Amino acid sequence: MKYLLFLFLLFGLSFQGVAQDKNFAKGADISWITQIEHTNKYQLVDETRKIIDGYQLLKTCGMNMVRLRVWVHPRPDRRDGKTWCDTNDLVEKAVRAKAAGLDVMVDFHYSNWWADPGKQHVPAEWKDCDIKALCDSVEGHACEVLMALKDAGVYPRWIQVGNETPTGFMKPLGDATEHPENFALLFQRGQLSCKKIFPDALTMVHIDNGFMLARTEFILDILQNNHVEYDMVGLSLYPAMNWLANPPVIDLNWQVKADACNDNVETIFRKYGKETMIVEIGMPDDHEQLAEEVITYMIQHAPPHLRGLVYWEPITTPDFGYKMGALKPYKDNLFMANDGLKAFKTVKNP
């Protein structure tokens, strides 16, 4: 009887750990995937060396969600003349994610191209807008994109209102340093638009350098002071990178940044009542062991109010020029997940 009770407790604890891990998002931003597939130069293989779809490759690595960016009116790509990361491309990728059993996060950049701390350009079509017209444009874009997803049967679980916005977005009007009230208005309109189409989706504010608490507090204080609602905080964290060096170099003291970010997650919850996801993390593709160490550490040491970890952007190939993917050559034009990507199989501690 004691032996049976021991087994019951053992399996109970195991199932509890698995259940909690299911509530921890593990995923990747794979917004490049259709563009890479269009080149028809490369294929992916799983651990048994069989050809596999990119979405299924993520699942074999323990992932349960994807993050997908969307631009307003992106220009055609100079390499192939096609338009990527627009509404149609987003819907195609999201439908495939749903079919693969993966949850979806939508990342609104509110720009025609990349938006990040160094560039938050208002779409050219909106450049002459005053703040009211700009808010209306934000709502129109968000509703159009989200209705397209809804019509396709995809219900995103998370929606980012802007991408890496430590000083605002859609500048100059949305500059949070110069016009904090404008930033609050624009974010609020984006957030309300998301809730209008998908009331159950979790809206998110996204800040870079998750180990630097002041950057996050600056934006969250603006939203709080202006009584703007949102559900979660998204952070970027590239702990093994020293971006201040030219060119950037590996930072072997990465655990200091990782621990600081984890501390910030709990501070954000105490101060603002919001849980956090790390929606961007990545390492150079030629440091596979380092990537495995960092991902494993982040999952095993995730604090109670960290709700997920998202790799940016693992499914990328040599001719894209991005050196922080998570694939490695197998042979010829075949690629497989490296150990950093496979580290997502790590089970989060209960």
Coordinates of C-alpha atoms in Angstrom, one line a residue:
M1 CA 0.0 0.0 0.0
K2 CA 2.8 2.4 0.9
Y3 CA 4.5 1.5 -2.5
L4 CA 1.2 2.3 -4.4
L5 CA 0.9 5.6 -2.5
F6 CA 4.5 6.5 -3.4
L7 CA 3.8 5.8 -7.0
F8 CA 0.6 7.9 -6.9
L9 CA 2.5 10.8 -5.4
L10 CA 5.3 10.4 -7.8
F11 CA 3.0 10.4 -10.9
G12 CA 0.9 13.1 -9.4
L13 CA 3.9 15.4 -9.1
S14 CA 5.0 14.5 -12.6
F15 CA 1.6 15.3 -14.1
Q16 CA 1.5 18.5 -12.1
G17 CA 4.9 19.5 -13.6
V18 CA 3.7 18.7 -17.1
A19 CA 0.4 20.6 -16.6
Q20 CA 2.2 23.6 -15.4
D21 CA 4.6 23.4 -18.4
K22 CA 1.7 23.4 -20.8
N23 CA 0.7 26.8 -19.4
F24 CA 4.2 28.0 -20.2
A25 CA 4.5 29.3 -23.8
K26 CA 7.5 28.0 -25.7
G27 CA 7.7 29.2 -29.2
A28 CA 9.5 31.0 -32.0
D29 CA 9.0 34.0 -34.3
I30 CA 9.0 32.4 -37.7
S31 CA 7.7 35.4 -39.7
W32 CA 10.3 34.7 -42.4
I33 CA 9.1 31.2 -43.1
T34 CA 7.0 31.7 -46.2
Q35 CA 9.7 34.0 -47.7
I36 CA 12.4 31.3 -47.1
E37 CA 10.1 28.6 -48.5
H38 CA 9.5 30.7 -51.6
T39 CA 13.2 30.5 -52.5
N40 CA 12.9 26.7 -52.7
K41 CA 16.6 26.4 -51.9
Y42 CA 16.5 24.6 -48.6
Q43 CA 14.5 21.9 -46.7
L44 CA 14.3 21.0 -43.0
V45 CA 14.8 17.6 -41.5
D46 CA 13.9 16.2 -38.1
E47 CA 16.2 14.2 -35.8
T48 CA 15.4 11.0 -37.8
R49 CA 16.7 12.9 -41.0
K50 CA 13.2 13.0 -42.6
I51 CA 12.0 16.0 -44.5
I52 CA 9.7 18.0 -42.2
D53 CA 7.6 21.2 -42.3
G54 CA 8.9 24.2 -40.3
Y55 CA 5.9 24.2 -38.0
Q56 CA 6.3 20.5 -37.2
L57 CA 10.0 21.0 -36.6
L58 CA 9.1 23.5 -33.9
K59 CA 6.7 20.9 -32.3
T60 CA 9.5 18.3 -32.3
C61 CA 11.5 20.8 -30.3
G62 CA 8.9 21.1 -27.6
M63 CA 7.3 24.3 -28.8
N64 CA 3.6 25.2 -28.6
M65 CA 3.2 28.6 -30.2
V66 CA 4.5 30.9 -32.9
R67 CA 4.9 34.7 -33.1
L68 CA 4.1 36.4 -36.4
R69 CA 4.8 40.1 -37.3
V70 CA 2.6 42.2 -39.5
W71 CA 3.5 45.5 -41.3
V72 CA 1.0 48.0 -42.7
H73 CA 1.9 48.4 -46.3
P74 CA 5.3 46.7 -46.8
R75 CA 7.2 47.3 -50.0
P76 CA 7.9 44.4 -52.3
D77 CA 11.1 42.5 -51.6
R78 CA 13.9 43.5 -53.9
R79 CA 15.0 39.8 -54.2
D80 CA 11.7 38.4 -55.4
G81 CA 9.3 41.2 -55.9
K82 CA 6.8 39.7 -53.5
T83 CA 5.3 41.3 -50.5
W84 CA 5.9 39.7 -47.1
C85 CA 4.5 40.2 -43.6
D86 CA 1.4 41.9 -44.9
T87 CA -2.1 40.8 -43.9
N88 CA -2.3 38.0 -46.5
D89 CA 1.1 36.6 -45.6
L90 CA 0.2 36.8 -41.9
V91 CA -3.1 34.9 -42.4
E92 CA -1.4 32.2 -44.4
K93 CA 1.2 31.6 -41.7
A94 CA -1.4 31.7 -38.9
V95 CA -3.7 29.2 -40.6
R96 CA -0.8 26.8 -40.9
A97 CA 0.1 27.3 -37.3
K98 CA -3.5 26.5 -36.2
A99 CA -3.4 23.4 -38.4
A100 CA -0.2 22.3 -36.7
G101 CA -1.8 22.8 -33.2
L102 CA 0.2 25.8 -32.3
D103 CA -1.1 29.0 -30.6
V104 CA -0.6 32.3 -32.4
M105 CA 0.8 35.6 -31.2
V106 CA 0.3 38.6 -33.6
D107 CA 3.0 41.3 -33.5
F108 CA 1.8 44.6 -34.8
H109 CA 4.7 46.8 -35.8
Y110 CA 2.5 49.8 -36.9
S111 CA 5.1 50.5 -39.6
N112 CA 5.7 49.6 -43.2
W113 CA 8.9 47.9 -42.3
W114 CA 11.0 47.0 -39.2
A115 CA 10.1 48.8 -36.0
D116 CA 12.5 48.6 -33.1
P117 CA 14.2 51.0 -30.6
G118 CA 16.3 52.5 -33.3
K119 CA 13.4 53.2 -35.8
Q120 CA 9.7 53.6 -35.2
H121 CA 8.6 55.2 -38.5
V122 CA 5.0 56.0 -39.1
P123 CA 3.7 54.4 -42.3
A124 CA 4.1 56.7 -45.3
E125 CA 0.3 56.7 -45.8
W126 CA -0.2 58.1 -42.3
K127 CA 2.6 60.7 -42.2
D128 CA 0.2 63.7 -42.6
C129 CA -2.2 62.5 -39.9
D130 CA -2.9 64.5 -36.8
I131 CA -3.2 62.5 -33.6
K132 CA -7.0 61.8 -34.0
A133 CA -6.5 60.6 -37.6
L134 CA -3.5 58.5 -36.6
C135 CA -5.6 56.8 -33.9
D136 CA -8.3 56.1 -36.4
S137 CA -5.6 54.6 -38.8
V138 CA -4.3 52.4 -36.0
E139 CA -7.8 51.1 -35.4
G140 CA -8.6 50.6 -39.0
H141 CA -5.4 48.6 -39.6
A142 CA -5.8 46.5 -36.5
C143 CA -9.4 45.6 -37.2
E144 CA -8.7 44.8 -40.8
V145 CA -5.9 42.4 -39.9
L146 CA -7.7 40.8 -37.1
M147 CA -10.9 40.4 -39.0
A148 CA -9.0 38.6 -41.7
L149 CA -7.6 36.2 -39.1
K150 CA -11.1 35.7 -37.7
D151 CA -12.6 35.0 -41.1
A152 CA -9.9 32.4 -41.6
G153 CA -10.8 30.7 -38.3
V154 CA -7.7 31.8 -36.4
Y155 CA -8.1 33.2 -32.9
P156 CA -4.7 34.6 -31.6
R157 CA -4.0 34.0 -28.0
W158 CA -1.7 37.1 -27.6
I159 CA -1.5 40.4 -29.5
Q160 CA 1.4 42.8 -29.3
V161 CA 0.5 46.5 -29.6
G162 CA 3.7 47.7 -31.1
N163 CA 7.2 46.1 -31.4
E164 CA 10.0 47.1 -29.0
T165 CA 8.6 50.5 -27.9
P166 CA 10.9 51.8 -25.1
T167 CA 10.4 55.4 -26.4
G168 CA 7.1 55.0 -28.2
F169 CA 6.1 54.2 -31.8
M170 CA 4.8 55.9 -34.9
K171 CA 7.1 58.8 -34.4
P172 CA 7.1 61.8 -34.2
L173 CA 3.5 62.0 -32.9
G174 CA 3.8 58.7 -30.9
D175 CA 7.2 59.6 -29.3
A176 CA 6.7 58.7 -25.7
T177 CA 9.5 61.0 -24.5
E178 CA 8.1 64.1 -26.3
H179 CA 4.4 63.2 -26.4
P180 CA 3.6 60.6 -23.7
E181 CA -0.1 61.5 -23.9
N182 CA -0.1 60.7 -27.6
F183 CA 1.7 57.4 -27.1
A184 CA -1.0 56.5 -24.5
L185 CA -3.8 57.4 -26.9
L186 CA -2.3 55.4 -29.7
F187 CA -1.6 52.4 -27.6
Q188 CA -5.1 52.5 -26.1
R189 CA -6.7 52.7 -29.5
G190 CA -4.7 49.7 -30.7
Q191 CA -5.5 47.7 -27.5
L192 CA -9.2 48.5 -27.7
S193 CA -9.2 47.5 -31.4
C194 CA -7.7 44.1 -30.5
K195 CA -10.3 43.6 -27.8
K196 CA -13.1 44.5 -30.1
I197 CA -12.3 41.7 -32.5
F198 CA -10.8 39.2 -30.0
P199 CA -12.0 40.0 -26.5
D200 CA -10.2 37.0 -25.0
A201 CA -6.8 37.7 -26.6
L202 CA -4.1 38.9 -24.2
T203 CA -2.8 42.4 -25.3
M204 CA 0.8 43.1 -24.7
V205 CA 3.2 46.0 -24.5
H206 CA 6.7 45.2 -25.7
I207 CA 10.0 46.6 -24.5
D208 CA 13.6 45.7 -25.4
N209 CA 16.5 44.9 -23.1
G210 CA 14.5 43.1 -20.4
F211 CA 17.4 43.3 -17.9
M212 CA 17.1 47.1 -17.8
L213 CA 14.0 47.7 -15.6
A214 CA 14.0 51.5 -16.1
R215 CA 13.2 51.1 -19.8
T216 CA 10.1 49.1 -19.0
E217 CA 9.0 51.2 -16.1
F218 CA 9.1 54.4 -18.2
I219 CA 6.5 53.0 -20.7
L220 CA 4.4 51.2 -18.1
D221 CA 4.2 54.4 -15.9
I222 CA 2.9 56.3 -18.9
L223 CA 0.2 53.8 -19.5
Q224 CA -0.7 53.6 -15.9
N225 CA -0.8 57.4 -15.4
N226 CA -3.1 57.6 -18.4
H227 CA -5.3 54.7 -17.3
V228 CA -4.6 52.6 -20.3
E229 CA -5.4 48.9 -20.0
Y230 CA -3.3 46.0 -21.3
D231 CA -2.9 42.4 -20.2
M232 CA 0.8 41.5 -20.3
V233 CA 4.3 42.8 -20.7
G234 CA 6.6 41.4 -23.5
L235 CA 10.4 41.7 -23.1
S236 CA 13.3 41.2 -25.5
L237 CA 16.4 39.6 -24.0
Y238 CA 19.5 38.7 -25.9
P239 CA 21.7 38.0 -22.8
A240 CA 24.7 36.6 -24.6
M241 CA 25.1 39.6 -26.8
N242 CA 27.0 42.8 -26.2
W243 CA 25.3 45.1 -28.6
L244 CA 27.4 48.1 -27.6
A245 CA 30.6 46.7 -29.2
N246 CA 31.2 47.3 -32.8
P247 CA 30.7 44.8 -34.2
P248 CA 28.6 43.1 -31.4
V249 CA 30.4 40.4 -29.5
I250 CA 29.5 37.5 -27.3
D251 CA 29.0 38.3 -23.6
L252 CA 30.0 35.2 -21.6
N253 CA 28.7 36.9 -18.5
W254 CA 25.2 36.4 -19.8
Q255 CA 23.8 34.9 -16.6
V256 CA 23.9 38.3 -14.9
K257 CA 21.5 39.7 -17.5
A258 CA 19.3 36.6 -17.4
D259 CA 19.0 36.9 -13.6
A260 CA 18.3 40.6 -13.8
C261 CA 15.5 40.0 -16.3
N262 CA 14.0 37.3 -14.1
D263 CA 14.1 39.7 -11.1
N264 CA 12.4 42.4 -13.3
V265 CA 9.6 40.0 -14.2
E266 CA 8.7 39.8 -10.5
T267 CA 9.1 43.5 -9.9
I268 CA 6.7 44.2 -12.9
F269 CA 4.1 41.9 -11.3
R270 CA 4.5 43.5 -7.9
K271 CA 4.4 47.1 -9.2
Y272 CA 1.9 46.8 -12.1
G273 CA 0.1 43.5 -11.5
K274 CA 1.1 42.2 -15.0
E275 CA 2.7 38.9 -16.0
T276 CA 5.5 38.8 -18.5
M277 CA 6.7 36.8 -21.5
I278 CA 10.1 37.0 -23.1
V279 CA 8.9 37.4 -26.7
E280 CA 12.4 37.6 -28.2
I281 CA 15.5 35.7 -27.3
G282 CA 18.3 34.5 -29.5
M283 CA 22.0 33.6 -29.8
P284 CA 24.5 33.5 -32.8
D285 CA 24.0 30.4 -34.8
D286 CA 27.7 29.4 -34.5
H287 CA 27.4 29.2 -30.7
E288 CA 25.1 26.2 -30.5
Q289 CA 26.2 25.1 -27.0
L290 CA 25.8 28.6 -25.6
A291 CA 22.3 28.8 -27.0
E292 CA 21.4 25.5 -25.4
E293 CA 22.8 26.6 -22.0
V294 CA 20.9 29.9 -22.1
I295 CA 17.6 28.5 -23.2
T296 CA 17.8 25.6 -20.7
Y297 CA 18.7 28.1 -17.9
M298 CA 15.9 30.5 -18.7
I299 CA 13.3 27.7 -18.7
Q300 CA 14.6 26.0 -15.5
H301 CA 14.9 29.3 -13.7
A302 CA 11.7 31.0 -14.9
P303 CA 10.2 33.0 -12.1
P304 CA 6.5 32.4 -11.2
H305 CA 5.2 35.3 -13.3
L306 CA 7.2 34.6 -16.5
R307 CA 4.6 33.0 -18.8
G308 CA 6.8 32.1 -21.8
L309 CA 9.9 32.2 -24.0
V310 CA 10.0 32.9 -27.7
Y311 CA 13.1 32.4 -30.0
W312 CA 13.7 35.1 -32.6
E313 CA 14.1 34.1 -35.4
P314 CA 15.3 30.4 -35.6
I315 CA 14.2 29.3 -39.1
T316 CA 16.5 31.3 -41.2
T317 CA 19.0 30.3 -43.9
P318 CA 22.5 31.5 -44.9
D319 CA 21.5 33.8 -47.8
F320 CA 19.2 35.9 -45.5
G321 CA 22.3 37.4 -43.8
Y322 CA 20.9 36.9 -40.3
K323 CA 23.5 35.1 -38.1
M324 CA 21.3 34.3 -35.1
G325 CA 19.1 31.6 -36.4
A326 CA 18.9 28.1 -34.8
L327 CA 19.4 25.8 -37.7
K328 CA 22.5 23.8 -38.7
P329 CA 23.5 22.1 -41.9
Y330 CA 22.9 18.4 -42.2
K331 CA 24.0 17.8 -45.8
D332 CA 23.5 19.4 -49.2
N333 CA 20.6 21.9 -48.8
L334 CA 19.1 20.2 -45.7
F335 CA 19.0 21.9 -42.3
M336 CA 18.0 20.6 -38.9
A337 CA 17.4 22.2 -35.5
N338 CA 20.5 23.0 -33.5
D339 CA 20.8 22.2 -29.8
G340 CA 19.6 25.7 -28.8
L341 CA 16.3 25.1 -30.5
K342 CA 16.0 21.6 -29.1
A343 CA 16.6 23.0 -25.6
F344 CA 12.9 24.1 -25.6
K345 CA 12.2 20.5 -24.7
T346 CA 13.3 21.4 -21.2
V347 CA 10.4 21.2 -18.8
K348 CA 9.7 24.2 -16.6
N349 CA 10.1 23.6 -12.9
P350 CA 6.8 23.4 -11.0

